PDB file of C-alpha atoms in Angstrom:
ATOM      1  CA  MET A 230      -0.410  17.681 -10.269  1.00  0.00           C
ATOM      2  CA  SER A 231      -1.920  20.613  -8.395  1.00  0.00           C
ATOM      3  CA  VAL A 232      -1.437  24.065  -9.894  1.00  0.00           C
ATOM      4  CA  HIS A 233      -2.919  27.140  -8.263  1.00  0.00           C
ATOM      5  CA  GLU A 234      -2.492  30.201 -10.458  1.00  0.00           C
ATOM      6  CA  ALA A 235      -2.838  33.859  -9.524  1.00  0.00           C
ATOM      7  CA  THR A 236      -1.916  36.767 -11.774  1.00  0.00           C
ATOM      8  CA  ARG A 237       0.549  36.595 -14.610  1.00  0.00           C
ATOM      9  CA  ASN A 238       3.359  38.131 -12.550  1.00  0.00           C
ATOM     10  CA  SER A 239       2.685  36.173  -9.366  1.00  0.00           C
ATOM     11  CA  PRO A 240       5.592  34.816  -7.308  1.00  0.00           C
ATOM     12  CA  VAL A 241       6.035  31.112  -8.122  1.00  0.00           C
ATOM     13  CA  VAL A 242       6.244  28.463  -5.395  1.00  0.00           C
ATOM     14  CA  LEU A 243       7.345  24.920  -6.198  1.00  0.00           C
ATOM     15  CA  PHE A 244       5.996  22.706  -3.415  1.00  0.00           C
ATOM     16  CA  ALA A 245       7.736  19.384  -2.724  1.00  0.00           C
ATOM     17  CA  VAL A 246       5.509  17.100  -0.708  1.00  0.00           C
ATOM     18  CA  GLY A 247       6.645  14.613   1.942  1.00  0.00           C
ATOM     19  CA  ALA A 248       6.617  10.829   1.718  1.00  0.00           C
ATOM     20  CA  GLY A 249       2.818  10.621   1.569  1.00  0.00           C
ATOM     21  CA  GLY A 250       2.791  12.313  -1.823  1.00  0.00           C
ATOM     22  CA  GLN A 251      -0.388  14.411  -1.425  1.00  0.00           C
ATOM     23  CA  PRO A 252      -0.018  18.225  -1.345  1.00  0.00           C
ATOM     24  CA  GLU A 253      -3.651  18.621  -0.220  1.00  0.00           C
ATOM     25  CA  ARG A 254      -2.592  17.477   3.246  1.00  0.00           C
ATOM     26  CA  TYR A 255      -0.954  20.903   3.705  1.00  0.00           C
ATOM     27  CA  ALA A 256      -4.157  22.886   3.208  1.00  0.00           C
ATOM     28  CA  THR A 257      -3.360  25.779   5.557  1.00  0.00           C
ATOM     29  CA  LEU A 258       0.011  26.398   3.929  1.00  0.00           C
ATOM     30  CA  MET A 259      -1.427  26.102   0.411  1.00  0.00           C
ATOM     31  CA  ASP A 260      -4.334  28.440   1.190  1.00  0.00           C
ATOM     32  CA  THR A 261      -2.074  31.012   2.822  1.00  0.00           C
ATOM     33  CA  LEU A 262       0.277  31.076  -0.164  1.00  0.00           C
ATOM     34  CA  ILE A 263      -2.666  31.418  -2.566  1.00  0.00           C
ATOM     35  CA  GLU A 264      -4.160  34.256  -0.513  1.00  0.00           C
ATOM     36  CA  SER A 265      -0.774  35.996  -0.674  1.00  0.00           C
ATOM     37  CA  GLY A 266      -0.978  35.945  -4.471  1.00  0.00           C
ATOM     38  CA  CYS A 267       1.435  33.102  -5.169  1.00  0.00           C
ATOM     39  CA  MET A 268       1.236  30.631  -8.024  1.00  0.00           C
ATOM     40  CA  ILE A 269       1.748  27.161  -6.546  1.00  0.00           C
ATOM     41  CA  ILE A 270       3.024  24.180  -8.494  1.00  0.00           C
ATOM     42  CA  ALA A 271       2.648  21.022  -6.414  1.00  0.00           C
ATOM     43  CA  PRO A 272       3.221  17.642  -8.086  1.00  0.00           C
ATOM     44  CA  HIS A 273       1.622  14.537  -6.595  1.00  0.00           C
ATOM     45  CA  PHE A 274       3.721  11.426  -5.986  1.00  0.00           C
ATOM     46  CA  ASP A 275       3.219   7.803  -5.072  1.00  0.00           C
ATOM     47  CA  LYS A 276       3.595   7.181  -1.369  1.00  0.00           C
ATOM     48  CA  LEU A 277       7.071   6.102  -0.298  1.00  0.00           C
ATOM     49  CA  VAL A 278       6.762   2.772   1.497  1.00  0.00           C
ATOM     50  CA  SER A 279      10.259   2.522   2.964  1.00  0.00           C
ATOM     51  CA  PRO A 280      11.591   5.139   5.419  1.00  0.00           C
ATOM     52  CA  ILE A 281      14.797   5.114   3.340  1.00  0.00           C
ATOM     53  CA  PRO A 282      13.920   5.925  -0.283  1.00  0.00           C
ATOM     54  CA  ARG A 283      15.636   4.227  -3.198  1.00  0.00           C
ATOM     55  CA  GLU A 284      17.839   6.147  -5.617  1.00  0.00           C
ATOM     56  CA  ASP A 285      15.290   5.827  -8.427  1.00  0.00           C
ATOM     57  CA  GLU A 286      12.550   7.239  -6.178  1.00  0.00           C
ATOM     58  CA  LEU A 287      14.666  10.264  -5.314  1.00  0.00           C
ATOM     59  CA  THR A 288      15.705  10.950  -8.892  1.00  0.00           C
ATOM     60  CA  LEU A 289      12.104  10.572 -10.106  1.00  0.00           C
ATOM     61  CA  ARG A 290      10.869  13.116  -7.589  1.00  0.00           C
ATOM     62  CA  ALA A 291      13.598  15.584  -8.465  1.00  0.00           C
ATOM     63  CA  ARG A 292      13.011  15.159 -12.191  1.00  0.00           C
ATOM     64  CA  ARG A 293       9.261  15.609 -11.882  1.00  0.00           C
ATOM     65  CA  LEU A 294       9.690  18.782  -9.834  1.00  0.00           C
ATOM     66  CA  SER A 295      11.866  20.326 -12.544  1.00  0.00           C
ATOM     67  CA  LEU A 296       9.490  19.153 -15.281  1.00  0.00           C
ATOM     68  CA  ALA A 297       6.612  20.773 -13.406  1.00  0.00           C
ATOM     69  CA  LEU A 298       8.406  24.104 -13.616  1.00  0.00           C
ATOM     70  CA  ASP A 299       9.051  23.498 -17.309  1.00  0.00           C
ATOM     71  CA  ALA A 300       5.348  22.899 -17.885  1.00  0.00           C
ATOM     72  CA  PHE A 301       3.896  25.867 -16.035  1.00  0.00           C
ATOM     73  CA  VAL A 302       6.572  28.563 -15.827  1.00  0.00           C
ATOM     74  CA  LYS A 303       7.908  30.609 -18.727  1.00  0.00           C
ATOM     75  CA  PRO A 304      11.667  30.647 -19.401  1.00  0.00           C
ATOM     76  CA  GLY A 305      13.539  33.098 -17.220  1.00  0.00           C
ATOM     77  CA  ILE A 306      11.062  32.966 -14.337  1.00  0.00           C
ATOM     78  CA  THR A 307      12.437  31.913 -10.955  1.00  0.00           C
ATOM     79  CA  ALA A 308      10.708  30.095  -8.110  1.00  0.00           C
ATOM     80  CA  ALA A 309      10.896  29.608  -4.373  1.00  0.00           C
ATOM     81  CA  GLY A 310      11.031  25.997  -3.251  1.00  0.00           C
ATOM     82  CA  VAL A 311       8.956  24.927  -0.239  1.00  0.00           C
ATOM     83  CA  GLY A 312       9.187  21.332   0.932  1.00  0.00           C
ATOM     84  CA  HIS A 313       8.454  19.020   3.836  1.00  0.00           C
ATOM     85  CA  SER A 314      10.551  16.059   4.943  1.00  0.00           C
ATOM     86  CA  ILE A 315      11.824  14.090   1.910  1.00  0.00           C
ATOM     87  CA  GLY A 316      10.473  16.888  -0.292  1.00  0.00           C
ATOM     88  CA  ALA A 317      12.712  19.376   1.495  1.00  0.00           C
ATOM     89  CA  ALA A 318      15.748  17.133   0.988  1.00  0.00           C
ATOM     90  CA  THR A 319      14.916  16.836  -2.714  1.00  0.00           C
ATOM     91  CA  LEU A 320      14.801  20.618  -3.037  1.00  0.00           C
ATOM     92  CA  ILE A 321      18.248  20.909  -1.461  1.00  0.00           C
ATOM     93  CA  ALA A 322      19.554  18.506  -4.101  1.00  0.00           C
ATOM     94  CA  LEU A 323      17.893  20.562  -6.835  1.00  0.00           C
ATOM     95  CA  ALA A 324      19.629  23.624  -5.387  1.00  0.00           C
ATOM     96  CA  GLY A 325      22.987  21.969  -6.075  1.00  0.00           C
ATOM     97  CA  ALA A 326      23.716  19.681  -3.115  1.00  0.00           C
ATOM     98  CA  GLN A 327      25.189  16.213  -3.552  1.00  0.00           C
ATOM     99  CA  MET A 328      22.824  13.565  -2.196  1.00  0.00           C
ATOM    100  CA  TRP A 329      24.196  10.337  -0.691  1.00  0.00           C
ATOM    101  CA  LEU A 330      22.421   7.166   0.461  1.00  0.00           C
ATOM    102  CA  GLY A 331      25.500   6.015   2.336  1.00  0.00           C
ATOM    103  CA  PRO A 332      29.269   5.642   1.901  1.00  0.00           C
ATOM    104  CA  GLY A 333      30.062   5.206  -1.784  1.00  0.00           C
ATOM    105  CA  ARG A 334      26.371   5.527  -2.723  1.00  0.00           C
ATOM    106  CA  ARG A 335      26.041   8.949  -4.282  1.00  0.00           C
ATOM    107  CA  VAL A 336      22.768   9.785  -6.056  1.00  0.00           C
ATOM    108  CA  ASP A 337      24.193  10.804  -9.420  1.00  0.00           C
ATOM    109  CA  ASN A 338      21.188  11.612 -11.588  1.00  0.00           C
ATOM    110  CA  ILE A 339      19.754  14.743  -9.988  1.00  0.00           C
ATOM    111  CA  THR A 340      20.419  17.839 -12.087  1.00  0.00           C
ATOM    112  CA  SER A 341      20.444  21.146 -10.227  1.00  0.00           C
ATOM    113  CA  ASP A 342      17.800  23.691 -11.215  1.00  0.00           C
ATOM    114  CA  SER A 343      18.989  27.305 -11.211  1.00  0.00           C
ATOM    115  CA  ARG A 344      15.396  28.584 -11.196  1.00  0.00           C
ATOM    116  CA  LEU A 345      15.192  27.908  -7.461  1.00  0.00           C
ATOM    117  CA  THR A 346      16.302  31.130  -5.812  1.00  0.00           C
ATOM    118  CA  ARG A 347      15.284  30.462  -2.186  1.00  0.00           C
ATOM    119  CA  LEU A 348      14.223  27.457  -0.125  1.00  0.00           C
ATOM    120  CA  SER A 349      11.851  27.005   2.791  1.00  0.00           C
ATOM    121  CA  LEU A 350      12.545  23.618   4.355  1.00  0.00           C
ATOM    122  CA  LEU A 351      10.308  21.879   6.895  1.00  0.00           C
ATOM    123  CA  ALA A 352      11.509  18.952   9.039  1.00  0.00           C
ATOM    124  CA  THR A 353      14.338  18.133   6.653  1.00  0.00           C
ATOM    125  CA  PRO A 354      16.206  14.807   6.721  1.00  0.00           C
ATOM    126  CA  THR A 355      19.786  15.970   6.267  1.00  0.00           C
ATOM    127  CA  ASP A 356      21.687  12.695   6.637  1.00  0.00           C
ATOM    128  CA  PHE A 357      21.737  12.609   2.816  1.00  0.00           C
ATOM    129  CA  PHE A 358      24.245  15.492   2.854  1.00  0.00           C
ATOM    130  CA  GLN A 359      26.897  14.431   5.376  1.00  0.00           C
ATOM    131  CA  ALA A 360      29.652  13.734   2.835  1.00  0.00           C
ATOM    132  CA  PRO A 361      32.428  16.344   2.738  1.00  0.00           C
ATOM    133  CA  GLY A 362      31.503  19.174   0.388  1.00  0.00           C
ATOM    134  CA  ALA A 363      27.992  17.852  -0.230  1.00  0.00           C
ATOM    135  CA  LEU A 364      26.445  21.269   0.409  1.00  0.00           C
ATOM    136  CA  ASP A 365      29.127  23.497  -1.078  1.00  0.00           C
ATOM    137  CA  ALA A 366      27.120  24.378  -4.196  1.00  0.00           C
ATOM    138  CA  VAL A 367      23.998  25.514  -2.328  1.00  0.00           C
ATOM    139  CA  LYS A 368      23.996  29.298  -2.674  1.00  0.00           C
ATOM    140  CA  VAL A 369      20.395  30.355  -1.985  1.00  0.00           C
ATOM    141  CA  PRO A 370      18.791  31.837   1.155  1.00  0.00           C
ATOM    142  CA  ILE A 371      17.130  29.212   3.334  1.00  0.00           C
ATOM    143  CA  LEU A 372      14.400  29.245   5.972  1.00  0.00           C
ATOM    144  CA  ALA A 373      14.638  25.922   7.831  1.00  0.00           C
ATOM    145  CA  TRP A 374      11.916  24.966  10.328  1.00  0.00           C
ATOM    146  CA  VAL A 375      11.713  21.975  12.653  1.00  0.00           C
ATOM    147  CA  GLY A 376       9.883  20.916  15.809  1.00  0.00           C
ATOM    148  CA  SER A 377      11.666  20.216  19.076  1.00  0.00           C
ATOM    149  CA  ALA A 378       9.635  17.003  19.471  1.00  0.00           C
ATOM    150  CA  ASP A 379      10.444  15.677  15.994  1.00  0.00           C
ATOM    151  CA  ASN A 380      11.820  12.157  16.504  1.00  0.00           C
ATOM    152  CA  ILE A 381      12.103  11.431  12.763  1.00  0.00           C
ATOM    153  CA  THR A 382      14.228  14.398  11.691  1.00  0.00           C
ATOM    154  CA  PRO A 383      15.260  15.918  15.033  1.00  0.00           C
ATOM    155  CA  PRO A 384      16.460  19.526  15.309  1.00  0.00           C
ATOM    156  CA  VAL A 385      20.108  18.458  15.329  1.00  0.00           C
ATOM    157  CA  GLN A 386      19.753  17.550  11.641  1.00  0.00           C
ATOM    158  CA  THR A 387      18.485  21.004  10.682  1.00  0.00           C
ATOM    159  CA  LYS A 388      21.137  22.691  12.797  1.00  0.00           C
ATOM    160  CA  ARG A 389      23.838  20.580  11.154  1.00  0.00           C
ATOM    161  CA  LEU A 390      22.579  21.691   7.750  1.00  0.00           C
ATOM    162  CA  ALA A 391      22.657  25.324   8.802  1.00  0.00           C
ATOM    163  CA  ASN A 392      26.160  25.072  10.246  1.00  0.00           C
ATOM    164  CA  SER A 393      27.398  23.545   6.985  1.00  0.00           C
ATOM    165  CA  ILE A 394      25.965  26.324   4.826  1.00  0.00           C
ATOM    166  CA  ARG A 395      26.196  29.480   6.952  1.00  0.00           C
ATOM    167  CA  ASP A 396      29.739  30.346   5.909  1.00  0.00           C
ATOM    168  CA  TRP A 397      28.535  31.433   2.470  1.00  0.00           C
ATOM    169  CA  GLN A 398      24.754  31.805   2.660  1.00  0.00           C
ATOM    170  CA  THR A 399      21.930  33.002   4.918  1.00  0.00           C
ATOM    171  CA  VAL A 400      20.148  30.259   6.861  1.00  0.00           C
ATOM    172  CA  ASP A 401      17.302  31.188   9.212  1.00  0.00           C
ATOM    173  CA  VAL A 402      16.583  28.287  11.587  1.00  0.00           C
ATOM    174  CA  ARG A 403      13.285  28.132  13.491  1.00  0.00           C
ATOM    175  CA  VAL A 404      12.654  25.494  16.153  1.00  0.00           C
ATOM    176  CA  THR A 405       9.088  25.301  17.490  1.00  0.00           C
ATOM    177  CA  ASP A 406       8.883  23.987  21.027  1.00  0.00           C
ATOM    178  CA  GLY A 407       6.725  20.872  21.219  1.00  0.00           C
ATOM    179  CA  ALA A 408       6.093  20.465  17.492  1.00  0.00           C
ATOM    180  CA  GLY A 409       6.567  17.087  15.857  1.00  0.00           C
ATOM    181  CA  HIS A 410       7.478  15.878  12.387  1.00  0.00           C
ATOM    182  CA  PHE A 411       3.888  15.969  11.135  1.00  0.00           C
ATOM    183  CA  SER A 412       2.800  19.170  12.882  1.00  0.00           C
ATOM    184  CA  PHE A 413       3.265  21.032   9.581  1.00  0.00           C
ATOM    185  CA  MET A 414       0.427  19.012   8.011  1.00  0.00           C
ATOM    186  CA  ASP A 415      -3.325  19.557   8.306  1.00  0.00           C
ATOM    187  CA  ILE A 416      -3.997  15.884   7.560  1.00  0.00           C
ATOM    188  CA  VAL A 417      -1.446  13.636   9.220  1.00  0.00           C
ATOM    189  CA  PRO A 418      -0.705   9.935   8.658  1.00  0.00           C
ATOM    190  CA  PRO A 419      -2.934   7.405  10.484  1.00  0.00           C
ATOM    191  CA  GLN A 420      -2.055   6.591  14.092  1.00  0.00           C
ATOM    192  CA  THR A 421      -0.165   9.868  14.444  1.00  0.00           C
ATOM    193  CA  THR A 422      -0.487  11.694  17.768  1.00  0.00           C
ATOM    194  CA  GLU A 423      -0.193  15.482  17.599  1.00  0.00           C
ATOM    195  CA  PRO A 424       2.058  16.833  20.383  1.00  0.00           C
ATOM    196  CA  LEU A 425       1.057  20.499  20.021  1.00  0.00           C
ATOM    197  CA  PRO A 426      -1.812  21.721  22.239  1.00  0.00           C
ATOM    198  CA  ASP A 427      -2.863  24.339  19.658  1.00  0.00           C
ATOM    199  CA  LYS A 428      -1.937  23.010  16.259  1.00  0.00           C
ATOM    200  CA  ARG A 429      -4.239  25.392  14.381  1.00  0.00           C
ATOM    201  CA  ALA A 430      -2.318  28.373  15.723  1.00  0.00           C
ATOM    202  CA  PHE A 431       0.971  26.803  14.669  1.00  0.00           C
ATOM    203  CA  LEU A 432      -0.283  26.030  11.148  1.00  0.00           C
ATOM    204  CA  LYS A 433      -1.253  29.672  10.698  1.00  0.00           C
ATOM    205  CA  GLU A 434       1.988  30.933  12.243  1.00  0.00           C
ATOM    206  CA  TYR A 435       4.422  28.935  10.160  1.00  0.00           C
ATOM    207  CA  SER A 436       2.403  29.375   6.949  1.00  0.00           C
ATOM    208  CA  GLY A 437       2.435  33.145   7.397  1.00  0.00           C
ATOM    209  CA  GLU A 438       6.181  33.176   8.007  1.00  0.00           C
ATOM    210  CA  ILE A 439       6.808  31.111   4.888  1.00  0.00           C
ATOM    211  CA  CYS A 440       4.755  33.582   2.856  1.00  0.00           C
ATOM    212  CA  LYS A 441       6.898  36.448   4.157  1.00  0.00           C
ATOM    213  CA  PHE A 442      10.035  34.542   3.216  1.00  0.00           C
ATOM    214  CA  VAL A 443       8.768  33.579  -0.235  1.00  0.00           C
ATOM    215  CA  LEU A 444       7.741  37.141  -1.016  1.00  0.00           C
ATOM    216  CA  GLY A 445      11.116  38.402   0.137  1.00  0.00           C
TER     217      GLY A 445
END
């Protein structure tokens, strides 16, 4: 568990890491949020081996995220959720969405957490939410960001999410030309080729925009 505290009344950010499980791989984002005065709660997780997580892996991640808020945030305090990849999908479920692994395979043991009042979602896999009405209970503002060169969670997935929610909530979609699935990370998985010519500039850009969104 990584917890970065600021002042007593700091905005709280619950960070949901991707499949690799290590929040430290998002150093630019973490540092930018800390410099903006945010308290960051970022649980570590075991690496997900399969590209399609099991139900117990999803429910464990969701449960641990809520327990992290229980442990470090006083009752009545709200938080912004920031997540990448599978972490972003888990945050959507915690915001009230119904998660599905396929036809007839609903993930039933994720309890929504009303402390999440806004979500910033990076390269989100949204196939979990294709069932009719799966997103109806999501009522928080969302900033959703994806790269045009993402071949794992391509932009069409983020746009589908936005189109499903926009009727009742604000969704700001950003698509960065040339960015890939792992462009949001300072330390990427082995054998990953970065498509952006100036990744450092992008890391600073998107991290700053997330801070603006989190701070409202």
